[in-house]
């Protein structure tokens, strides 16, 4: 048995400042950057807009170096561009809001001037979702960082969007609660960012994704008005407006308040680990576990390559199962798991769990064994998708083959990270090493090859990282005729097209 605190071991921020955005390793190491224009058709923020924003009480950053630091994210595309000398933010300013009223004023001012507005918080996203592709104003909402209310009876917490994950969870646990939302970016992401990008935590099989936790939202619309959505356990008053804005990435409104469902802190936990001869056999075990009604907090299956890199078990496909909660429920989940995995090879669950706990929050680091060679450009990224159980084995084979077929690829690999009754998320790792001037070409080729497969299979091209710039070229194909509905919704709420323009294939 593992300790009741083990699965929710705290995030070790190291030299990161608590409650503030962090810069990617490449940026903090002083990689070469430039200040030239990054995108075409950019709209600079006029001086009168800057003056009005300051008069409204917002702090406005105009220094190009500080602006660049204030919009940089963790996307591999950003890292490639900046280290190629293509990173620039000419004409962009960052406006820092501290209240809902300041957000509303910023929206009205930019709307009146016809200036693009891109909302931003901790910038831990890995798709370029908060990059100001058409210039204008970046609205930083990290200053809205209050936890507003805790309804202990109903187990609902209300918070502003700029509350950082580790600060939020610590506050909740001191009062006996948890969201159960533990993304890999836990300490460098915010509550508002979780909702805006439709994120998932590492314990989502037990607790759900963020869209399952959202009870209600407060949203500033592109005309500056404030609306409140949701608020009840369930409703049949038309479509669920929460879900219009969850995952919208600042395209339709600025999230300024979030209400989330909570859980009591668990007092019991267990873990198991098994090895399977093939990745497909491991996927079948995951399917059976979920479809028999068990939903362990952690259900993660690693292919041969990742089993070797992560756990030193390259001879097998490692499945880690861990759960927490009331003892009868957890024991029942583990009984089902043991029955399903009876023919698999038992592994040392304590050693595998400890290794996973020690490495699950590492961000921006290359896996051991894939270090760059001197004179070459090393590129690493991840790609997460979701599909039905019936399709996942073939998708795994085809996607790994597609990654490895691109010249310069070091390795393509995957693990199953989030599972449901009808399907699961596969989380692919992409690693390449090419001449410096070919990094962008390699990156584009890999993503194009993989998305062609996913779209042909009818898969979700993203499970929890969102769209941003990275997936914008593929959204139209992925949504099909539904893309017209998204475009119509955008046009109705934001007829001038000023909110986070250039994204979602619009």
Short mmCIF file of C-alpha atoms in Angstrom, two decimals, residues 13 18 27 43 45 78 89 93 110 132 141 164 176 191 229 244 261 294 320 326 353 392 440 442 454 500:
data_model
loop_
_atom_site.label_atom_id
_atom_site.label_comp_id
_atom_site.label_asym_id
_atom_site.label_seq_id
_atom_site.Cartn_x
_atom_site.Cartn_y
_atom_site.Cartn_z
CA UNK A 13 8.88 24.55 -8.21
CA UNK A 18 5.44 30.89 -6.60
CA UNK A 27 14.75 31.65 -22.77
CA UNK A 43 -1.90 46.10 -35.82
CA UNK A 45 -1.28 49.48 -30.24
CA UNK A 78 8.13 29.55 -30.25
CA UNK A 89 6.64 41.53 -30.94
CA UNK A 93 1.98 46.02 -25.59
CA UNK A 110 -9.37 48.09 -27.73
CA UNK A 132 -0.54 37.93 -30.47
CA UNK A 141 -5.01 38.48 -16.17
CA UNK A 164 -1.79 29.43 -9.93
CA UNK A 176 -9.69 19.35 3.41
CA UNK A 191 -7.24 28.17 -13.04
CA UNK A 229 -22.98 30.94 -17.07
CA UNK A 244 -19.17 27.45 -25.25
CA UNK A 261 -16.58 21.10 -8.21
CA UNK A 294 -13.52 0.72 -12.44
CA UNK A 320 0.70 1.74 -13.93
CA UNK A 326 -12.53 5.50 0.41
CA UNK A 353 5.06 4.61 -8.88
CA UNK A 392 -6.48 3.12 -30.94
CA UNK A 440 11.17 24.07 -38.63
CA UNK A 442 11.21 18.69 -39.66
CA UNK A 454 -5.83 11.49 -37.15
CA UNK A 500 -7.29 36.34 -30.29
#
